[in-house]
mmCIF file of C-alpha atoms in Angstrom:
data_model
loop_
_atom_site.group_PDB
_atom_site.id
_atom_site.type_symbol
_atom_site.label_atom_id
_atom_site.label_comp_id
_atom_site.label_asym_id
_atom_site.label_seq_id
_atom_site.Cartn_x
_atom_site.Cartn_y
_atom_site.Cartn_z
ATOM 1 C CA MET A 14 104.365 86.959 82.187
ATOM 2 C CA ASP A 15 101.038 85.249 82.661
ATOM 3 C CA LEU A 16 98.848 85.945 79.672
ATOM 4 C CA GLY A 17 95.330 84.827 78.943
ATOM 5 C CA ALA A 18 93.360 84.915 75.733
ATOM 6 C CA SER A 19 90.509 87.358 75.380
ATOM 7 C CA GLU A 20 89.017 87.412 71.895
ATOM 8 C CA ASN A 21 91.931 88.224 69.559
ATOM 9 C CA ASP A 22 94.170 90.018 72.074
ATOM 10 C CA SER A 23 96.604 88.827 74.710
ATOM 11 C CA VAL A 24 95.544 90.204 78.052
ATOM 12 C CA VAL A 25 97.712 90.573 81.143
ATOM 13 C CA THR A 26 96.207 88.636 84.043
ATOM 14 C CA GLU A 27 98.899 89.511 86.563
ATOM 15 C CA PHE A 28 101.543 92.162 87.122
ATOM 16 C CA VAL A 29 105.065 91.885 88.482
ATOM 17 C CA LEU A 30 106.077 94.426 91.120
ATOM 18 C CA LEU A 31 109.823 95.108 90.991
ATOM 19 C CA GLY A 32 109.733 96.277 94.597
ATOM 20 C CA LEU A 33 112.425 98.307 96.291
ATOM 21 C CA THR A 34 115.517 96.356 95.222
ATOM 22 C CA ASP A 35 116.657 93.557 92.928
ATOM 23 C CA THR A 36 119.288 92.392 95.434
ATOM 24 C CA PRO A 37 118.026 89.228 97.202
ATOM 25 C CA SER A 38 120.568 89.564 100.040
ATOM 26 C CA LEU A 39 118.871 92.816 101.115
ATOM 27 C CA HIS A 40 115.419 91.251 101.379
ATOM 28 C CA PRO A 41 115.785 89.890 104.963
ATOM 29 C CA ILE A 42 117.079 93.272 106.174
ATOM 30 C CA LEU A 43 114.272 95.172 104.451
ATOM 31 C CA PHE A 44 111.750 92.652 105.763
ATOM 32 C CA VAL A 45 112.812 93.369 109.364
ATOM 33 C CA ILE A 46 112.871 97.147 108.808
ATOM 34 C CA PHE A 47 109.394 97.334 107.274
ATOM 35 C CA LEU A 48 107.943 94.798 109.706
ATOM 36 C CA LEU A 49 109.132 96.971 112.613
ATOM 37 C CA ALA A 50 107.770 100.065 110.863
ATOM 38 C CA TYR A 51 104.401 98.348 110.388
ATOM 39 C CA VAL A 52 104.210 97.196 114.021
ATOM 40 C CA ALA A 53 105.250 100.656 115.256
ATOM 41 C CA THR A 54 102.614 102.338 113.068
ATOM 42 C CA VAL A 55 99.793 100.036 114.172
ATOM 43 C CA ALA A 56 100.823 100.254 117.840
ATOM 44 C CA GLY A 57 101.266 104.034 117.734
ATOM 45 C CA ASN A 58 97.966 104.779 116.061
ATOM 46 C CA PHE A 59 95.976 102.365 118.221
ATOM 47 C CA SER A 60 97.636 103.931 121.289
ATOM 48 C CA ILE A 61 96.320 107.309 120.163
ATOM 49 C CA LEU A 62 92.859 105.768 119.759
ATOM 50 C CA ALA A 63 93.044 104.168 123.197
ATOM 51 C CA ALA A 64 94.081 107.474 124.748
ATOM 52 C CA ILE A 65 91.179 109.288 123.082
ATOM 53 C CA PHE A 66 88.663 106.684 124.271
ATOM 54 C CA ALA A 67 90.064 106.559 127.814
ATOM 55 C CA GLU A 68 90.483 110.284 128.470
ATOM 56 C CA PRO A 69 87.225 112.281 128.809
ATOM 57 C CA LYS A 70 89.185 115.486 128.252
ATOM 58 C CA LEU A 71 89.895 114.284 124.705
ATOM 59 C CA HIS A 72 86.236 113.743 123.810
ATOM 60 C CA THR A 73 86.216 116.826 121.585
ATOM 61 C CA PRO A 74 85.778 117.335 117.814
ATOM 62 C CA MET A 75 89.512 117.745 117.205
ATOM 63 C CA TYR A 76 90.300 114.376 118.774
ATOM 64 C CA PHE A 77 87.317 112.699 117.117
ATOM 65 C CA PHE A 78 88.850 113.599 113.745
ATOM 66 C CA LEU A 79 92.327 112.666 114.990
ATOM 67 C CA GLY A 80 91.001 109.227 115.965
ATOM 68 C CA ASN A 81 89.599 108.773 112.468
ATOM 69 C CA LEU A 82 92.945 109.878 111.039
ATOM 70 C CA SER A 83 94.692 107.205 113.124
ATOM 71 C CA LEU A 84 92.387 104.523 111.709
ATOM 72 C CA LEU A 85 93.141 105.756 108.194
ATOM 73 C CA ASP A 86 96.889 105.582 108.844
ATOM 74 C CA VAL A 87 96.576 101.948 109.952
ATOM 75 C CA GLY A 88 94.504 101.177 106.870
ATOM 76 C CA CYS A 89 96.879 102.981 104.509
ATOM 77 C CA ILE A 90 99.979 101.097 105.641
ATOM 78 C CA SER A 91 98.029 97.814 105.710
ATOM 79 C CA VAL A 92 97.165 98.188 102.022
ATOM 80 C CA THR A 93 100.804 98.140 100.907
ATOM 81 C CA VAL A 94 103.265 96.850 103.523
ATOM 82 C CA PRO A 95 101.925 93.311 104.247
ATOM 83 C CA ALA A 96 102.011 92.514 100.517
ATOM 84 C CA MET A 97 105.545 93.915 100.294
ATOM 85 C CA LEU A 98 106.620 91.763 103.272
ATOM 86 C CA ARG A 99 105.201 88.690 101.546
ATOM 87 C CA HIS A 100 107.217 89.496 98.430
ATOM 88 C CA PHE A 101 110.402 89.828 100.520
ATOM 89 C CA MET A 102 109.866 86.392 102.077
ATOM 90 C CA SER A 103 108.732 84.412 99.038
ATOM 91 C CA ASN A 104 110.595 86.215 96.231
ATOM 92 C CA ASN A 105 107.295 85.939 94.348
ATOM 93 C CA ARG A 106 106.671 89.485 93.158
ATOM 94 C CA SER A 107 103.599 88.787 91.051
ATOM 95 C CA ILE A 108 100.204 90.263 91.900
ATOM 96 C CA PRO A 109 96.959 89.210 90.171
ATOM 97 C CA TYR A 110 95.184 91.818 88.060
ATOM 98 C CA THR A 111 92.151 91.873 90.369
ATOM 99 C CA SER A 112 94.340 92.197 93.485
ATOM 100 C CA CYS A 113 96.163 95.095 91.845
ATOM 101 C CA LEU A 114 92.857 96.883 91.206
ATOM 102 C CA SER A 115 91.728 96.184 94.789
ATOM 103 C CA GLN A 116 94.950 97.628 96.188
ATOM 104 C CA LEU A 117 94.541 100.679 93.973
ATOM 105 C CA PHE A 118 90.925 101.173 95.087
ATOM 106 C CA PHE A 119 91.602 100.954 98.827
ATOM 107 C CA PHE A 120 94.721 103.109 98.609
ATOM 108 C CA HIS A 121 92.805 105.928 96.882
ATOM 109 C CA LEU A 122 89.812 105.476 99.179
ATOM 110 C CA LEU A 123 91.893 105.853 102.351
ATOM 111 C CA ALA A 124 94.132 108.614 100.972
ATOM 112 C CA GLY A 125 91.061 110.542 99.821
ATOM 113 C CA VAL A 126 89.361 110.370 103.223
ATOM 114 C CA ASP A 127 92.676 111.428 104.769
ATOM 115 C CA CYS A 128 92.734 114.453 102.475
ATOM 116 C CA PHE A 129 89.204 115.565 103.399
ATOM 117 C CA LEU A 130 89.719 114.935 107.124
ATOM 118 C CA LEU A 131 92.814 117.148 107.170
ATOM 119 C CA THR A 132 90.643 119.887 105.642
ATOM 120 C CA VAL A 133 87.901 119.330 108.227
ATOM 121 C CA MET A 134 90.488 119.521 111.021
ATOM 122 C CA ALA A 135 91.693 122.879 109.685
ATOM 123 C CA TYR A 136 88.087 124.096 109.659
ATOM 124 C CA ASP A 137 87.721 122.842 113.236
ATOM 125 C CA ARG A 138 90.753 124.882 114.340
ATOM 126 C CA TYR A 139 89.350 127.932 112.532
ATOM 127 C CA LEU A 140 86.038 127.646 114.396
ATOM 128 C CA ALA A 141 87.714 126.975 117.759
ATOM 129 C CA ILE A 142 90.044 129.985 117.535
ATOM 130 C CA CYS A 143 88.155 132.477 115.373
ATOM 131 C CA GLN A 144 84.528 131.633 116.257
ATOM 132 C CA PRO A 145 84.706 130.310 119.859
ATOM 133 C CA LEU A 146 81.210 131.513 120.866
ATOM 134 C CA THR A 147 79.476 129.441 118.175
ATOM 135 C CA TYR A 148 81.973 126.554 118.154
ATOM 136 C CA SER A 149 79.851 124.099 120.140
ATOM 137 C CA THR A 150 76.842 124.517 117.851
ATOM 138 C CA ARG A 151 78.748 124.679 114.553
ATOM 139 C CA MET A 152 80.794 121.601 115.451
ATOM 140 C CA SER A 153 78.145 119.518 117.230
ATOM 141 C CA TRP A 154 78.273 115.724 117.362
ATOM 142 C CA GLY A 155 75.848 115.461 114.444
ATOM 143 C CA ILE A 156 77.951 117.817 112.306
ATOM 144 C CA GLN A 157 81.114 115.887 113.167
ATOM 145 C CA GLN A 158 79.506 112.656 111.980
ATOM 146 C CA ALA A 159 78.176 114.354 108.844
ATOM 147 C CA LEU A 160 81.609 115.769 107.953
ATOM 148 C CA ALA A 161 83.295 112.396 108.465
ATOM 149 C CA GLY A 162 80.549 110.641 106.489
ATOM 150 C CA MET A 163 80.761 113.109 103.596
ATOM 151 C CA SER A 164 84.538 112.629 103.489
ATOM 152 C CA CYS A 165 84.013 108.876 103.115
ATOM 153 C CA VAL A 166 81.310 109.254 100.439
ATOM 154 C CA PHE A 167 83.339 111.692 98.304
ATOM 155 C CA SER A 168 86.464 109.566 98.571
ATOM 156 C CA PHE A 169 84.594 106.329 97.840
ATOM 157 C CA THR A 170 83.074 107.903 94.713
ATOM 158 C CA ASN A 171 86.486 109.015 93.459
ATOM 159 C CA ALA A 172 88.212 105.704 94.245
ATOM 160 C CA LEU A 173 85.458 103.733 92.524
ATOM 161 C CA THR A 174 85.513 106.045 89.490
ATOM 162 C CA GLN A 175 89.301 105.751 89.095
ATOM 163 C CA THR A 176 89.241 101.975 89.527
ATOM 164 C CA VAL A 177 86.371 101.382 87.094
ATOM 165 C CA ALA A 178 87.968 103.712 84.527
ATOM 166 C CA LEU A 179 91.278 101.856 84.855
ATOM 167 C CA SER A 180 89.527 98.499 84.413
ATOM 168 C CA THR A 181 88.410 99.593 80.931
ATOM 169 C CA LEU A 182 92.038 99.886 79.761
ATOM 170 C CA ASN A 183 93.764 97.091 77.866
ATOM 171 C CA PHE A 184 97.050 95.681 79.170
ATOM 172 C CA CYS A 185 98.796 93.633 76.488
ATOM 173 C CA GLY A 186 102.279 93.566 77.990
ATOM 174 C CA PRO A 187 104.787 94.272 79.375
ATOM 175 C CA ASN A 188 103.398 93.678 82.854
ATOM 176 C CA VAL A 189 106.320 94.840 85.016
ATOM 177 C CA ILE A 190 105.605 97.705 87.457
ATOM 178 C CA ASN A 191 108.666 99.560 88.730
ATOM 179 C CA HIS A 192 107.139 100.097 92.165
ATOM 180 C CA PHE A 193 106.179 98.173 95.311
ATOM 181 C CA TYR A 194 102.411 98.708 94.985
ATOM 182 C CA CYS A 195 99.871 99.345 92.220
ATOM 183 C CA ASP A 196 99.131 102.997 91.477
ATOM 184 C CA LEU A 197 97.706 104.948 88.577
ATOM 185 C CA PRO A 198 100.800 106.613 87.027
ATOM 186 C CA GLN A 199 102.687 103.316 86.718
ATOM 187 C CA LEU A 200 99.644 101.449 85.351
ATOM 188 C CA PHE A 201 98.958 104.197 82.797
ATOM 189 C CA GLN A 202 102.437 103.613 81.370
ATOM 190 C CA LEU A 203 101.738 99.896 80.857
ATOM 191 C CA SER A 204 98.407 100.315 79.090
ATOM 192 C CA CYS A 205 98.237 99.585 75.373
ATOM 193 C CA SER A 206 95.099 101.732 74.970
ATOM 194 C CA SER A 207 94.562 105.464 75.277
ATOM 195 C CA THR A 208 94.711 106.847 78.825
ATOM 196 C CA GLN A 209 93.532 110.373 77.978
ATOM 197 C CA LEU A 210 90.173 109.939 79.729
ATOM 198 C CA ASN A 211 91.852 108.358 82.766
ATOM 199 C CA GLU A 212 94.363 111.179 83.039
ATOM 200 C CA LEU A 213 91.541 113.709 82.725
ATOM 201 C CA LEU A 214 89.638 111.971 85.550
ATOM 202 C CA LEU A 215 92.776 111.992 87.675
ATOM 203 C CA PHE A 216 93.293 115.693 86.925
ATOM 204 C CA VAL A 217 89.711 116.503 87.986
ATOM 205 C CA ALA A 218 90.134 114.392 91.140
ATOM 206 C CA ALA A 219 93.400 116.179 91.942
ATOM 207 C CA ALA A 220 91.669 119.549 91.627
ATOM 208 C CA PHE A 221 88.670 118.490 93.751
ATOM 209 C CA MET A 222 90.504 116.418 96.358
ATOM 210 C CA GLY A 223 93.906 118.061 96.336
ATOM 211 C CA VAL A 224 93.931 121.693 95.234
ATOM 212 C CA ALA A 225 90.537 122.720 96.672
ATOM 213 C CA PRO A 226 91.201 121.237 100.161
ATOM 214 C CA LEU A 227 94.681 122.783 100.218
ATOM 215 C CA VAL A 228 93.180 126.205 99.392
ATOM 216 C CA LEU A 229 90.593 125.771 102.174
ATOM 217 C CA ILE A 230 93.305 124.744 104.644
ATOM 218 C CA THR A 231 95.411 127.766 103.670
ATOM 219 C CA VAL A 232 92.460 130.146 104.051
ATOM 220 C CA SER A 233 91.492 128.622 107.418
ATOM 221 C CA TYR A 234 94.995 128.989 108.807
ATOM 222 C CA GLY A 235 95.303 132.480 107.367
ATOM 223 C CA HIS A 236 92.327 133.501 109.545
ATOM 224 C CA VAL A 237 93.757 131.535 112.493
ATOM 225 C CA ALA A 238 97.152 133.253 112.207
ATOM 226 C CA ALA A 239 95.511 136.686 112.053
ATOM 227 C CA ALA A 240 93.380 135.895 115.125
ATOM 228 C CA VAL A 241 96.312 134.483 117.114
ATOM 229 C CA LEU A 242 98.531 137.478 116.363
ATOM 230 C CA ARG A 243 95.846 139.700 117.886
ATOM 231 C CA ILE A 244 96.191 137.864 121.220
ATOM 232 C CA ARG A 245 98.192 140.104 123.549
ATOM 233 C CA SER A 246 99.452 137.357 125.852
ATOM 234 C CA ALA A 247 102.556 135.530 124.641
ATOM 235 C CA GLU A 248 101.417 132.438 126.521
ATOM 236 C CA GLY A 249 98.020 132.646 124.833
ATOM 237 C CA ARG A 250 99.610 132.895 121.395
ATOM 238 C CA LYS A 251 101.875 129.938 122.153
ATOM 239 C CA LYS A 252 98.954 127.779 123.294
ATOM 240 C CA ALA A 253 96.867 128.665 120.238
ATOM 241 C CA PHE A 254 99.692 127.937 117.811
ATOM 242 C CA SER A 255 100.573 124.660 119.574
ATOM 243 C CA THR A 256 97.139 123.248 118.713
ATOM 244 C CA CYS A 257 97.782 123.997 115.032
ATOM 245 C CA GLY A 258 101.472 123.164 114.633
ATOM 246 C CA SER A 259 101.058 119.389 114.635
ATOM 247 C CA HIS A 260 98.256 119.508 112.097
ATOM 248 C CA LEU A 261 100.202 121.815 109.777
ATOM 249 C CA THR A 262 103.196 119.444 109.921
ATOM 250 C CA VAL A 263 101.036 116.490 108.890
ATOM 251 C CA VAL A 264 99.424 118.568 106.114
ATOM 252 C CA GLY A 265 102.860 119.536 104.798
ATOM 253 C CA ILE A 266 104.074 115.930 104.648
ATOM 254 C CA PHE A 267 100.829 114.636 103.128
ATOM 255 C CA TYR A 268 100.481 117.226 100.382
ATOM 256 C CA GLY A 269 104.200 117.545 99.689
ATOM 257 C CA THR A 270 104.578 113.852 98.877
ATOM 258 C CA GLY A 271 101.183 113.608 97.154
ATOM 259 C CA VAL A 272 101.859 116.467 94.733
ATOM 260 C CA PHE A 273 105.230 115.012 93.743
ATOM 261 C CA SER A 274 103.716 111.550 93.161
ATOM 262 C CA TYR A 275 101.034 112.644 90.692
ATOM 263 C CA MET A 276 102.707 115.488 88.830
ATOM 264 C CA ARG A 277 104.935 112.998 86.988
ATOM 265 C CA LEU A 278 102.259 111.475 84.738
ATOM 266 C CA GLY A 279 104.101 112.501 81.595
ATOM 267 C CA SER A 280 107.338 110.647 82.438
ATOM 268 C CA VAL A 281 108.019 107.680 80.200
ATOM 269 C CA GLU A 282 109.700 105.559 82.858
ATOM 270 C CA ALA A 283 109.015 105.402 86.563
ATOM 271 C CA SER A 284 112.114 106.282 88.554
ATOM 272 C CA ASP A 285 113.346 105.088 91.914
ATOM 273 C CA LYS A 286 112.405 108.533 93.266
ATOM 274 C CA ASP A 287 108.767 107.455 92.984
ATOM 275 C CA LYS A 288 109.507 104.529 95.292
ATOM 276 C CA GLY A 289 111.022 106.866 97.845
ATOM 277 C CA ILE A 290 107.967 109.116 97.689
ATOM 278 C CA GLY A 291 105.774 106.016 97.959
ATOM 279 C CA ILE A 292 107.560 104.976 101.146
ATOM 280 C CA LEU A 293 107.009 108.468 102.569
ATOM 281 C CA ASN A 294 103.310 108.294 101.660
ATOM 282 C CA THR A 295 102.497 104.779 102.790
ATOM 283 C CA VAL A 296 105.016 104.019 105.555
ATOM 284 C CA ILE A 297 106.838 107.012 107.030
ATOM 285 C CA SER A 298 103.883 109.409 107.215
ATOM 286 C CA PRO A 299 101.480 106.972 108.978
ATOM 287 C CA MET A 300 104.282 106.013 111.366
ATOM 288 C CA LEU A 301 105.199 109.618 112.227
ATOM 289 C CA ASN A 302 101.667 110.982 112.637
ATOM 290 C CA PRO A 303 101.122 109.576 116.183
ATOM 291 C CA LEU A 304 104.470 111.053 117.246
ATOM 292 C CA ILE A 305 103.713 114.419 115.658
ATOM 293 C CA TYR A 306 100.329 114.667 117.373
ATOM 294 C CA SER A 307 101.555 113.510 120.789
ATOM 295 C CA LEU A 308 105.008 115.070 121.187
ATOM 296 C CA ARG A 309 103.742 118.618 121.735
ATOM 297 C CA ASN A 310 100.387 117.744 123.249
ATOM 298 C CA PRO A 311 100.409 117.355 127.056
ATOM 299 C CA ASP A 312 96.787 116.137 127.100
ATOM 300 C CA VAL A 313 97.578 113.238 124.753
ATOM 301 C CA GLN A 314 100.825 112.491 126.591
ATOM 302 C CA GLY A 315 99.014 112.320 129.932
ATOM 303 C CA ALA A 316 96.277 110.103 128.502
ATOM 304 C CA LEU A 317 98.856 107.773 126.936
ATOM 305 C CA ARG A 318 100.704 107.433 130.244
ATOM 306 C CA ARG A 319 97.472 106.557 132.034
ATOM 307 C CA VAL A 320 96.522 104.006 129.340
ATOM 308 C CA LEU A 321 99.966 102.344 129.428
ATOM 309 C CA MET A 322 100.086 102.282 133.233
ATOM 310 C CA GLY A 323 96.450 101.229 133.627
ATOM 311 C CA ARG A 324 95.442 104.254 135.691
ATOM 312 C CA GLU A 325 91.958 105.722 135.826
ATOM 313 C CA PRO A 326 91.549 109.257 134.425
ATOM 314 C CA PRO A 327 91.011 111.986 137.047
ATOM 315 C CA LYS A 328 87.370 112.793 137.716
#
């Protein structure tokens, strides 16, 4: 443990991430697995972006937000996986205190924007299906930019607040984190000062950025379901639901793993279950999102084929 003197206390200047396993022989195998997952995630999400840029048919609000979501997925996996790959190769599992705070900040920044964008996308589907006559004016280009910008501002404020509040805590040792990246619950357990204010801030953030968006998403899709069920044509109902199914799947994965991660603040020791949830949050979900959004979407599939084959979109 690397300790430095600060007044009369010993202060932790770096943390040690235990990672996924203590078995060195598994490190090369895990390195290959997570490297492939990282490459697949980056390639998949940038393919979605390329398809959206190349296909005029996809220049709509829904795909504008989907493009932003793809960028967030690339950012989210880039915050955690490259550092984990370095630890697999070097067997050096230490991370400086400042790097730990930086990782924490960017993880909460990107996850927060992701949370708000999923809510905005639900609102977009509500307007498109329930308010089609006013959709173009209520989801104009200026409003799209404003919604994306507000998502970034709210998330930045929360991430900065959580990071600054954490930086006021004292860490006197131990400095071992039973995880593969720095996050609030694990760091709270290592602090030798009171974390009541930090846990209160996290609770308020969870209500504002977790519970409130989930309620809005539920209400939006409640109206969408009622409107779709009033459509007499079976084909019409199928088409309307197909535009919502992918988004609901992503929402389920995102909120399901997020709720489990942060409802365990009272546990004394972090368990290996947290690592599994962390992998779902930071690796599996960003990797699956391009597949979820393209598998049942013929417009995206057609645009991807044209991008990969170098064909011009039909005029």
